[in-house]
Amino acid sequence: MLMKALDTLHVSAVGPDIILAGQTFEIADNDGEILRQRGLAEPVEEQPDAPKPARNRTK
């Protein structure tokens, strides 16, 4: 399940670092539902846009 953090939080199942408010992350459905019920995160329907690759300068 893809979730968006509504507050800064730490979920060891996601990774060792904190998750900042507004950041999206992948988590198991049952754990994501617990975060949603607690008001810490909300489900995201689609994948966030991937960052555009840097353009190389040519001389």
Short mmCIF file of N, CA and C in Angstrom, two decimals, residues 1-55:
data_model
loop_
_atom_site.label_atom_id
_atom_site.label_comp_id
_atom_site.label_asym_id
_atom_site.label_seq_id
_atom_site.Cartn_x
_atom_site.Cartn_y
_atom_site.Cartn_z
N MET A 1 0.85 -1.17 0.00
CA MET A 1 0.00 0.00 0.00
C MET A 1 0.91 1.24 0.00
N LEU A 2 0.60 2.18 -0.86
CA LEU A 2 1.34 3.43 -0.93
C LEU A 2 0.65 4.45 -0.03
N MET A 3 1.42 5.06 0.88
CA MET A 3 0.87 6.00 1.86
C MET A 3 1.64 7.32 1.80
N LYS A 4 0.98 8.38 2.26
CA LYS A 4 1.60 9.70 2.38
C LYS A 4 1.54 10.09 3.85
N ALA A 5 2.69 10.41 4.43
CA ALA A 5 2.77 10.78 5.84
C ALA A 5 2.12 12.13 6.08
N LEU A 6 1.29 12.22 7.12
CA LEU A 6 0.66 13.49 7.50
C LEU A 6 1.44 14.17 8.62
N ASP A 7 2.36 13.44 9.23
CA ASP A 7 3.19 13.94 10.32
C ASP A 7 4.52 13.19 10.24
N THR A 8 5.55 13.71 10.90
CA THR A 8 6.82 13.01 10.95
C THR A 8 6.64 11.75 11.79
N LEU A 9 7.11 10.61 11.25
CA LEU A 9 6.97 9.36 11.98
C LEU A 9 8.10 8.41 11.64
N HIS A 10 8.25 7.37 12.44
CA HIS A 10 9.24 6.33 12.20
C HIS A 10 8.54 4.99 12.21
N VAL A 11 8.71 4.24 11.14
CA VAL A 11 8.12 2.90 11.04
C VAL A 11 9.27 1.96 10.67
N SER A 12 9.67 1.12 11.61
CA SER A 12 10.82 0.24 11.37
C SER A 12 10.58 -0.71 10.21
N ALA A 13 9.33 -1.05 9.91
CA ALA A 13 9.03 -1.94 8.78
C ALA A 13 9.32 -1.26 7.44
N VAL A 14 9.35 0.07 7.42
CA VAL A 14 9.61 0.81 6.19
C VAL A 14 11.10 1.03 6.00
N GLY A 15 11.81 1.38 7.07
CA GLY A 15 13.24 1.62 6.98
C GLY A 15 13.77 2.23 8.25
N PRO A 16 15.08 2.41 8.33
CA PRO A 16 15.70 2.92 9.56
C PRO A 16 15.54 4.43 9.76
N ASP A 17 15.18 5.16 8.72
CA ASP A 17 15.09 6.62 8.81
C ASP A 17 13.67 7.07 9.13
N ILE A 18 13.55 8.32 9.59
CA ILE A 18 12.23 8.88 9.85
C ILE A 18 11.56 9.22 8.51
N ILE A 19 10.26 9.25 8.52
CA ILE A 19 9.47 9.63 7.35
C ILE A 19 8.91 11.01 7.64
N LEU A 20 9.20 11.96 6.78
CA LEU A 20 8.77 13.34 6.98
C LEU A 20 7.34 13.54 6.48
N ALA A 21 6.65 14.51 7.05
CA ALA A 21 5.30 14.85 6.60
C ALA A 21 5.33 15.18 5.12
N GLY A 22 4.41 14.60 4.36
CA GLY A 22 4.34 14.81 2.92
C GLY A 22 5.08 13.78 2.10
N GLN A 23 5.92 12.99 2.75
CA GLN A 23 6.69 11.97 2.05
C GLN A 23 5.83 10.74 1.80
N THR A 24 6.00 10.10 0.64
CA THR A 24 5.26 8.87 0.36
C THR A 24 6.15 7.67 0.65
N PHE A 25 5.50 6.56 1.02
CA PHE A 25 6.24 5.34 1.35
C PHE A 25 5.34 4.14 1.13
N GLU A 26 5.96 2.99 0.95
CA GLU A 26 5.26 1.73 0.75
C GLU A 26 5.22 0.97 2.06
N ILE A 27 4.06 0.40 2.40
CA ILE A 27 3.89 -0.34 3.64
C ILE A 27 2.84 -1.43 3.44
N ALA A 28 2.89 -2.47 4.26
CA ALA A 28 1.89 -3.54 4.20
C ALA A 28 0.50 -2.97 4.46
N ASP A 29 -0.51 -3.54 3.82
CA ASP A 29 -1.88 -3.03 3.91
C ASP A 29 -2.38 -2.92 5.35
N ASN A 30 -2.14 -3.95 6.16
CA ASN A 30 -2.66 -3.90 7.54
C ASN A 30 -1.95 -2.83 8.38
N ASP A 31 -0.65 -2.65 8.18
CA ASP A 31 0.07 -1.59 8.90
C ASP A 31 -0.35 -0.21 8.41
N GLY A 32 -0.58 -0.08 7.11
CA GLY A 32 -1.05 1.18 6.55
C GLY A 32 -2.41 1.57 7.09
N GLU A 33 -3.27 0.60 7.28
CA GLU A 33 -4.60 0.87 7.83
C GLU A 33 -4.50 1.37 9.27
N ILE A 34 -3.58 0.84 10.04
CA ILE A 34 -3.37 1.30 11.42
C ILE A 34 -2.91 2.76 11.42
N LEU A 35 -1.97 3.11 10.53
CA LEU A 35 -1.50 4.49 10.45
C LEU A 35 -2.63 5.43 10.03
N ARG A 36 -3.49 4.97 9.09
CA ARG A 36 -4.62 5.79 8.66
C ARG A 36 -5.59 6.03 9.81
N GLN A 37 -5.89 4.99 10.56
CA GLN A 37 -6.82 5.11 11.69
C GLN A 37 -6.28 6.06 12.76
N ARG A 38 -4.97 6.10 12.92
CA ARG A 38 -4.35 6.99 13.91
C ARG A 38 -4.16 8.41 13.39
N GLY A 39 -4.46 8.64 12.13
CA GLY A 39 -4.32 9.97 11.55
C GLY A 39 -2.89 10.36 11.23
N LEU A 40 -2.02 9.36 11.06
CA LEU A 40 -0.61 9.63 10.79
C LEU A 40 -0.27 9.60 9.30
N ALA A 41 -1.11 8.94 8.50
CA ALA A 41 -0.85 8.83 7.07
C ALA A 41 -2.16 8.60 6.34
N GLU A 42 -2.13 8.87 5.02
CA GLU A 42 -3.31 8.63 4.20
C GLU A 42 -2.90 7.86 2.95
N PRO A 43 -3.79 7.02 2.44
CA PRO A 43 -3.47 6.25 1.22
C PRO A 43 -3.29 7.17 0.02
N VAL A 44 -2.41 6.77 -0.87
CA VAL A 44 -2.17 7.48 -2.12
C VAL A 44 -2.57 6.55 -3.25
N GLU A 45 -3.37 7.04 -4.17
CA GLU A 45 -3.90 6.20 -5.24
C GLU A 45 -2.90 5.92 -6.35
N GLU A 46 -2.07 6.89 -6.69
CA GLU A 46 -1.16 6.68 -7.81
C GLU A 46 0.27 6.94 -7.39
N GLN A 47 1.20 6.43 -8.18
CA GLN A 47 2.61 6.59 -7.90
C GLN A 47 3.00 8.06 -8.08
N PRO A 48 3.89 8.57 -7.21
CA PRO A 48 4.36 9.94 -7.41
C PRO A 48 5.20 10.03 -8.68
N ASP A 49 5.24 11.21 -9.28
CA ASP A 49 6.04 11.40 -10.48
C ASP A 49 7.51 11.19 -10.15
N ALA A 50 8.18 10.44 -11.01
CA ALA A 50 9.61 10.20 -10.82
C ALA A 50 10.36 11.49 -11.16
N PRO A 51 11.45 11.77 -10.45
CA PRO A 51 12.21 12.97 -10.79
C PRO A 51 12.78 12.86 -12.19
N LYS A 52 12.81 13.98 -12.88
CA LYS A 52 13.33 13.99 -14.24
C LYS A 52 14.85 13.87 -14.18
N PRO A 53 15.45 13.08 -15.10
CA PRO A 53 16.91 12.94 -15.09
C PRO A 53 17.56 14.26 -15.50
N ALA A 54 18.73 14.50 -14.94
CA ALA A 54 19.47 15.72 -15.26
C ALA A 54 19.93 15.67 -16.72
N ARG A 55 19.88 16.82 -17.36
CA ARG A 55 20.34 16.88 -18.75
C ARG A 55 21.84 17.11 -18.74
#
